mmCIF file of C-alpha atoms and ligand atoms in Angstrom:
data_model
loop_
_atom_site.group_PDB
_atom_site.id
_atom_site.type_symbol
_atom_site.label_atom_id
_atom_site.label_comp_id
_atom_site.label_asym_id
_atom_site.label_seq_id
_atom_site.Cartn_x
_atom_site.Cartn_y
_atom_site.Cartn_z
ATOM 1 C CA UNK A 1283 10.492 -6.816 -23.124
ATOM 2 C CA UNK A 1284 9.743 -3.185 -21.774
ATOM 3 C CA UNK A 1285 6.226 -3.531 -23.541
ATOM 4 C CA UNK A 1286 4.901 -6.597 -21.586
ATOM 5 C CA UNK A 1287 5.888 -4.608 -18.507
ATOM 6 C CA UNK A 1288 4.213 -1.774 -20.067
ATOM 7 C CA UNK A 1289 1.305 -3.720 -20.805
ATOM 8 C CA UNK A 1290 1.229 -5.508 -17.047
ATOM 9 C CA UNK A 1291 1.695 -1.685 -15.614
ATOM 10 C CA UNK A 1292 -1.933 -0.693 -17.428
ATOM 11 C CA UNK A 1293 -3.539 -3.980 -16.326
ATOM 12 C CA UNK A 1294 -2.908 -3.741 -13.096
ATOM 13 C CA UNK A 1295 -2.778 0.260 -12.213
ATOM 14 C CA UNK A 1296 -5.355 2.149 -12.662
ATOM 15 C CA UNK A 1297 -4.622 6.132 -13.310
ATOM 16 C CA UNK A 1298 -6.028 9.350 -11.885
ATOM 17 C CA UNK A 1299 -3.997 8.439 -9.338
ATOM 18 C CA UNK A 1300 -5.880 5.374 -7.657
ATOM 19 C CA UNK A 1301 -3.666 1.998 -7.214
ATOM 20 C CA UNK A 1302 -5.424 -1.246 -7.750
ATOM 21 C CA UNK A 1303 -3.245 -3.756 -7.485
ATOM 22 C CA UNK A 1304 -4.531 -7.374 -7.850
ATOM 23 C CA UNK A 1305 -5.047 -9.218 -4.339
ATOM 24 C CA UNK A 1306 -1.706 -11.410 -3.358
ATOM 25 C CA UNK A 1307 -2.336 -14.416 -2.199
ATOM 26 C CA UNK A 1308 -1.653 -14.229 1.534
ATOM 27 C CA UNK A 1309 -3.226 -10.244 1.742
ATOM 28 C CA UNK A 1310 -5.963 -10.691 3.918
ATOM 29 C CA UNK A 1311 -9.018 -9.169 2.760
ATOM 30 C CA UNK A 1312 -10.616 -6.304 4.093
ATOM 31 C CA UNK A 1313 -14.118 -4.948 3.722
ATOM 32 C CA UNK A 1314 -13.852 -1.442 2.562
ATOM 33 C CA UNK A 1315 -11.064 -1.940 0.564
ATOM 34 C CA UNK A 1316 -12.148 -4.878 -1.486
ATOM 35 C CA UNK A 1317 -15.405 -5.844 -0.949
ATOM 36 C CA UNK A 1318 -17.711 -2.600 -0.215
ATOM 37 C CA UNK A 1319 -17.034 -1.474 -4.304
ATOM 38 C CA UNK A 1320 -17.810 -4.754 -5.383
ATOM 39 C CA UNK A 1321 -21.376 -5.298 -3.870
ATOM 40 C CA UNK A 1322 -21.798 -1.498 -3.906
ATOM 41 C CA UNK A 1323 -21.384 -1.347 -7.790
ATOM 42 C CA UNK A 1324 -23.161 -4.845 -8.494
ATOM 43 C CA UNK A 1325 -25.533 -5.466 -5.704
ATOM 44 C CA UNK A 1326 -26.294 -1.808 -3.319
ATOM 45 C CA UNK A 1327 -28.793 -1.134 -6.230
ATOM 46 C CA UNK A 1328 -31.510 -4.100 -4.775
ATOM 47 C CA UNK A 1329 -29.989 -5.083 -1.584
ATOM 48 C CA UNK A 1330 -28.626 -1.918 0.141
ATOM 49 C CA UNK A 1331 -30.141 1.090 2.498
ATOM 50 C CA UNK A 1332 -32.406 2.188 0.154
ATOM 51 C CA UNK A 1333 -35.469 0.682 1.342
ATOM 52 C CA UNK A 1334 -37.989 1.309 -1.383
ATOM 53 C CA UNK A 1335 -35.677 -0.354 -4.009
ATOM 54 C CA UNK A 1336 -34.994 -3.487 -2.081
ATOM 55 C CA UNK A 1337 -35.807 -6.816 -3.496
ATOM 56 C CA UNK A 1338 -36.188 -10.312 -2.136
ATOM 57 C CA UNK A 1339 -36.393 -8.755 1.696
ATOM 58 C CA UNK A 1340 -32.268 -8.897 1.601
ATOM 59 C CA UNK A 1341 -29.585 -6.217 2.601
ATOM 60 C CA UNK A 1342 -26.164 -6.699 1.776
ATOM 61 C CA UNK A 1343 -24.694 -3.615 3.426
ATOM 62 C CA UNK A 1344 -24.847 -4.334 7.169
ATOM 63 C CA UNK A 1345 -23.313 -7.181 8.400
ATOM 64 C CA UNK A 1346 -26.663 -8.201 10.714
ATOM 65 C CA UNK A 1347 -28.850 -7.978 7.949
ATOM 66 C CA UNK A 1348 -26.558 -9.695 5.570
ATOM 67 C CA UNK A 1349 -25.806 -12.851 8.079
ATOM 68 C CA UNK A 1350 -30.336 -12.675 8.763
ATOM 69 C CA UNK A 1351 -30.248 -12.846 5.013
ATOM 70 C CA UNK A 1352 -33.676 -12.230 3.262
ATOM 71 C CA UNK A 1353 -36.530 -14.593 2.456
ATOM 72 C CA UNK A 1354 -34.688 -17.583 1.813
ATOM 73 C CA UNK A 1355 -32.177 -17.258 4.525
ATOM 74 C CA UNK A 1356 -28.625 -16.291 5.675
ATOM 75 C CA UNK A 1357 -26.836 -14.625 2.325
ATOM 76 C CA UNK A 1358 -23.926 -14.971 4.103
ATOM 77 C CA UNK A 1359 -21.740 -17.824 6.266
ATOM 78 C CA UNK A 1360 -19.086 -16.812 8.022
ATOM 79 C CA UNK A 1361 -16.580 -19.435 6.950
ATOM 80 C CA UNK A 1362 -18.311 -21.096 4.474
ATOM 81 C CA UNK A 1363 -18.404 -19.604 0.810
ATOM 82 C CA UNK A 1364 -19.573 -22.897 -0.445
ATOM 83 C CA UNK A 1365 -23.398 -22.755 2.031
ATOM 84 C CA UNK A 1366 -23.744 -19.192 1.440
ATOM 85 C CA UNK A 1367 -26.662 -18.420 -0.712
ATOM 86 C CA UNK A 1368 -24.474 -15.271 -2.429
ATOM 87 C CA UNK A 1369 -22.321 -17.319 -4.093
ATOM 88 C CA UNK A 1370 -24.803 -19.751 -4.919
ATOM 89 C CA UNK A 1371 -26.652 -17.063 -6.738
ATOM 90 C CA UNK A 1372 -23.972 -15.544 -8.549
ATOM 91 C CA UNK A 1373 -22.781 -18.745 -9.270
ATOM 92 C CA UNK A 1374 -26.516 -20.094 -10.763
ATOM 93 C CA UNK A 1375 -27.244 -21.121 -14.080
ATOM 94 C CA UNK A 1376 -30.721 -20.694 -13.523
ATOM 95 C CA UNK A 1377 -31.558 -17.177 -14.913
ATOM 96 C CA UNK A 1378 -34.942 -16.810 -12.542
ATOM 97 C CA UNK A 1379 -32.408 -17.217 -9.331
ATOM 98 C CA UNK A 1380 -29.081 -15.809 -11.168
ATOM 99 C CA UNK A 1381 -27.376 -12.683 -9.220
ATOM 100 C CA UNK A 1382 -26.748 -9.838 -10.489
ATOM 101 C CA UNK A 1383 -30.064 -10.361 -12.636
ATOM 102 C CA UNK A 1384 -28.817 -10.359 -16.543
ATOM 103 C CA UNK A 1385 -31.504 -7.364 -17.078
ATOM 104 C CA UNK A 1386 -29.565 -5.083 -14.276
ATOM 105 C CA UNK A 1387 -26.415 -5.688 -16.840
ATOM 106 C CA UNK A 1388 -24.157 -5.735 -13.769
ATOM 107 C CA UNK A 1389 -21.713 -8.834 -13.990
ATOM 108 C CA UNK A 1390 -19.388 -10.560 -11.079
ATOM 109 C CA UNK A 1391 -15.528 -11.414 -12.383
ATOM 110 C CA UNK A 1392 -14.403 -14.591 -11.611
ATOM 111 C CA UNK A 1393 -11.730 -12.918 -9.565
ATOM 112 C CA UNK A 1394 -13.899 -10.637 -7.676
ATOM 113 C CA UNK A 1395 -15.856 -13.872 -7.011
ATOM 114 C CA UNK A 1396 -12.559 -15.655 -5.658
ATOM 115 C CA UNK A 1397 -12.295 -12.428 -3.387
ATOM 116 C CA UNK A 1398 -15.816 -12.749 -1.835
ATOM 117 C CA UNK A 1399 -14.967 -16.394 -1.142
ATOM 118 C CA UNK A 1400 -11.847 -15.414 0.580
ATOM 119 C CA UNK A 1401 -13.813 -12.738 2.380
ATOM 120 C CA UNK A 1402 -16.617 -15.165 3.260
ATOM 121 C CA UNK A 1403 -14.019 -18.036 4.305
ATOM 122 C CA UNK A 1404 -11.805 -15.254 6.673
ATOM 123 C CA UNK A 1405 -14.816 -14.857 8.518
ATOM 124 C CA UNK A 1406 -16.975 -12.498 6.530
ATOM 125 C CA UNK A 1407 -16.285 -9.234 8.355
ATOM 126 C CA UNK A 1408 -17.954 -5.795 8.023
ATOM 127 C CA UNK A 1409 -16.164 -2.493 8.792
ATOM 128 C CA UNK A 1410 -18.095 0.871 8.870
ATOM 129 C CA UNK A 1411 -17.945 3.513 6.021
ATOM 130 C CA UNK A 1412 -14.615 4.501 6.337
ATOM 131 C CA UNK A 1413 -15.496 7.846 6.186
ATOM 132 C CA UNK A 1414 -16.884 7.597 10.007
ATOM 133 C CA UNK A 1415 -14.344 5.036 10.859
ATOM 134 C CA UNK A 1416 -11.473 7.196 13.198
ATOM 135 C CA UNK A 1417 -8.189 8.070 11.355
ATOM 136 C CA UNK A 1418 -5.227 6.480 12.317
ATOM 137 C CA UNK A 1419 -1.592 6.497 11.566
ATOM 138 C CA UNK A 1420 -0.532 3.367 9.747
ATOM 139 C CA UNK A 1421 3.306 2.444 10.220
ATOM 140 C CA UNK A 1422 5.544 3.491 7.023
ATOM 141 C CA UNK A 1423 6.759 0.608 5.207
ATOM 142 C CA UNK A 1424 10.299 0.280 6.135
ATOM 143 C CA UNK A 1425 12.042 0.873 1.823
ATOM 144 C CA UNK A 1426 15.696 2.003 1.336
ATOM 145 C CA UNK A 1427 16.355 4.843 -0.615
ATOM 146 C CA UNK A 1428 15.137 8.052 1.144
ATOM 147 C CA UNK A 1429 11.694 7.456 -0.145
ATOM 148 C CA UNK A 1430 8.837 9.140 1.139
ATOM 149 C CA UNK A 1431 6.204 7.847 3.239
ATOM 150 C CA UNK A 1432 3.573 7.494 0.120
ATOM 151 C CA UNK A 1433 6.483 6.393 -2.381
ATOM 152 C CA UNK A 1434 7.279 3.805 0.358
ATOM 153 C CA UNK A 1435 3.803 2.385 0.578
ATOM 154 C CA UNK A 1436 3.676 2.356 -3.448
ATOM 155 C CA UNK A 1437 7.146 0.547 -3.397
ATOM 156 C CA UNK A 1438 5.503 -1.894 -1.027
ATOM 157 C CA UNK A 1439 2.281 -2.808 -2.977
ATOM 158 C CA UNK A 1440 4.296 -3.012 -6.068
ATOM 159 C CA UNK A 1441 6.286 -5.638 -4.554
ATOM 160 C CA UNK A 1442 4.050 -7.303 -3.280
ATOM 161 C CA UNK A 1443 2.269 -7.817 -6.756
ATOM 162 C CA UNK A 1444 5.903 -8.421 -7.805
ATOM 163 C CA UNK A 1445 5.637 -5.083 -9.710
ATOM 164 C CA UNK A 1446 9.137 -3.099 -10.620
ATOM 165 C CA UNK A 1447 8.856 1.098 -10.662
ATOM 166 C CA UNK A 1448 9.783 2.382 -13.764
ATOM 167 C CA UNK A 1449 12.887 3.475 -13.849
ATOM 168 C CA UNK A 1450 13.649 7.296 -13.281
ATOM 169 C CA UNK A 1451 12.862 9.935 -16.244
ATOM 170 C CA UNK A 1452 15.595 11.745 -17.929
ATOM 171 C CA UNK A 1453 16.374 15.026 -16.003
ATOM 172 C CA UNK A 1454 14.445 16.926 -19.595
ATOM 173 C CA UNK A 1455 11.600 15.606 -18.893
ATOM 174 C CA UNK A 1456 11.443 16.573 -15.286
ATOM 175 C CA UNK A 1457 12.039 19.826 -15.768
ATOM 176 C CA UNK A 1458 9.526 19.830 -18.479
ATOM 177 C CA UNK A 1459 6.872 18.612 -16.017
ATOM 178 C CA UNK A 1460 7.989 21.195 -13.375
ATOM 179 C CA UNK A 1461 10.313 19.628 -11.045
ATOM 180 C CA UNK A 1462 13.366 21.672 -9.964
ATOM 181 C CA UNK A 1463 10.829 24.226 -9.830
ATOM 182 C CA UNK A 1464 10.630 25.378 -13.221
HETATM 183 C C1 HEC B 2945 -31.474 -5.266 -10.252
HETATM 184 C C2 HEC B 2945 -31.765 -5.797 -8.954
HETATM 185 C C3 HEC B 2945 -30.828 -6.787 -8.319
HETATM 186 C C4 HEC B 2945 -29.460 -6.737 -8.223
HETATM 187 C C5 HEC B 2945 -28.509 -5.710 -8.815
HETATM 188 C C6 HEC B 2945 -29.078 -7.859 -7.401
HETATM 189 N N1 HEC B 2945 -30.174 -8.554 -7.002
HETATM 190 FE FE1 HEC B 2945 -30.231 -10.152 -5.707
HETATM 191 N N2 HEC B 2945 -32.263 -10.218 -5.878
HETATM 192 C C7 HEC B 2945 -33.031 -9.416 -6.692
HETATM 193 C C8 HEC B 2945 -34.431 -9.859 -6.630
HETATM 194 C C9 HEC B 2945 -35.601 -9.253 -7.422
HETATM 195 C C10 HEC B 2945 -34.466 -10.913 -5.701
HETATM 196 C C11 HEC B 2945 -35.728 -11.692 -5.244
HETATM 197 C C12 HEC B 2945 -36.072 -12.739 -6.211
HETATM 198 C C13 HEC B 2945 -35.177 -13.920 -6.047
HETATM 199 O O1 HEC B 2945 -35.133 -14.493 -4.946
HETATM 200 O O2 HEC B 2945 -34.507 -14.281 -7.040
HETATM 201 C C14 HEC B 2945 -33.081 -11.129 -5.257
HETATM 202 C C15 HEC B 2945 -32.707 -12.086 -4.342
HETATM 203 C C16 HEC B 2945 -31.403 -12.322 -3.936
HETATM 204 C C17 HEC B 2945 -31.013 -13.328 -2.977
HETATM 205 C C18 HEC B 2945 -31.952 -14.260 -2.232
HETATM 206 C C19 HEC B 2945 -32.590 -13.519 -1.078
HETATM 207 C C20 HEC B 2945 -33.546 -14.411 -0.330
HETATM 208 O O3 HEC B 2945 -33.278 -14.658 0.859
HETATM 209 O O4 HEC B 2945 -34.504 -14.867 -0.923
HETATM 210 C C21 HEC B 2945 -29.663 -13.269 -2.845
HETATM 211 C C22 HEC B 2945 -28.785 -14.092 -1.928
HETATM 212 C C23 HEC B 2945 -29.200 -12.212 -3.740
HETATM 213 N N3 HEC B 2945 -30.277 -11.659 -4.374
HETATM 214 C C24 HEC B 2945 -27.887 -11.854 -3.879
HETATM 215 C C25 HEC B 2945 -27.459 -10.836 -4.722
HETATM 216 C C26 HEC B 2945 -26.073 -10.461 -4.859
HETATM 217 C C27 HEC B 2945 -24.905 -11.106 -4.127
HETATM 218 C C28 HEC B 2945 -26.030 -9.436 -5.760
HETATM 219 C C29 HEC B 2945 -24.820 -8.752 -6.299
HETATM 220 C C30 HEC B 2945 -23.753 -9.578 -6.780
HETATM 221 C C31 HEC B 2945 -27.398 -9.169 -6.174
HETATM 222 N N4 HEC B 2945 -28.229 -10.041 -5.530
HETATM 223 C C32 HEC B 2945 -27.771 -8.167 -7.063
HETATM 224 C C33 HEC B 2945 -32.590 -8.352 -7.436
HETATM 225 C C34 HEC B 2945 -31.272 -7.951 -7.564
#
């Protein structure tokens, strides 16, 4: 069975060191971690600061803008994926009204569309670039096992997307990748 856990592992983790874990039910959403990539990859390109490139009089990227909406309205309704006018444009079959526009060959997954919804229906809420956002210390997931603070929060995601580690490599192959100091 090792490869469907093999095969779940490269679904679900990216590499170069990145996690991206699928959303849990219950994990609240939160706007720089799941939503800012997927408007800034799909939508930024016609709807974000860049004022010379944006279309239809709509900004996506600030919350005030987004809930003004452009010329037909709020985009976005706090509460209410189902009356906001994102969803019903990403959602169109009409290819005139149909966001992203086919010719921009950006696409919206039906999961990252379930995760605007959620996003939309938990209130819709903004946070600044985190880059200007101030840092603070989260609390280290409480794991047995002498981890350390990052193993502990990987252990934690993991199980939350009901993920095991794999299990320890032979003491040869640590060495051969430098551990023990060699
Ligand atoms: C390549 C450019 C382009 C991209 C990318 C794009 N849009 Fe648009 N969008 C437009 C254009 C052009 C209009 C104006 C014409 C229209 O209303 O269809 C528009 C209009 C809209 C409107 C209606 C604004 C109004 O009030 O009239 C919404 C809502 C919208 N886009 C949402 C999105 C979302 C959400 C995404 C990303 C998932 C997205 N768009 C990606 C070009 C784009």
């Amino acid at each position: 069975m090792s490869w469907i856990r093999t095969a779940l592992c490269l679904s679900t983790v990216c590499f170069a060191g990145s996690v991206c874990l699928p959303l849990q039910a219950g994990d609240s959403i939160q706007f720089n971690r799941d939503i800012r990539p997927i408007l800034s990859d799909s939508c930024f390109q016609c709807h974000g600061p860049d004022e010379a490139k944006r279309q239809g009089g709509l900004r996506l990227d600030q919350a005030e803008a987004a809930l003004r909406g452009g010329e037909s309205g709020p985009a976005i309704v706090p509460g209410d994926p189902l009356a906001s006018e994102i969803r019903k444009r990403i959602l169109s079959t009409d290819p005139d009204l149909k966001m992203p526009p086919a010719a921009s060959g950006k696409t919206i997954s039906p999961e990252q569309l379930a995760t605007l919804d959620q996003w939309i229906r938990e209130g819709a809420e903004y946070q600044g670039h985190w880059a200007f956002l101030p840092i603070r210390r989260p609390d280290v997931p409480d794991q047995t096992g002498g981890l350390s603070p990052i193993d502990a929060f990987l252990r934690q995601r993991q199980q939350q997307a009901g993920l095991m580690p794999a299990p320890e490599a032979s003491r040869e192959t640590l060495t051969l990748y430098g551990r023990d100091g060699i």
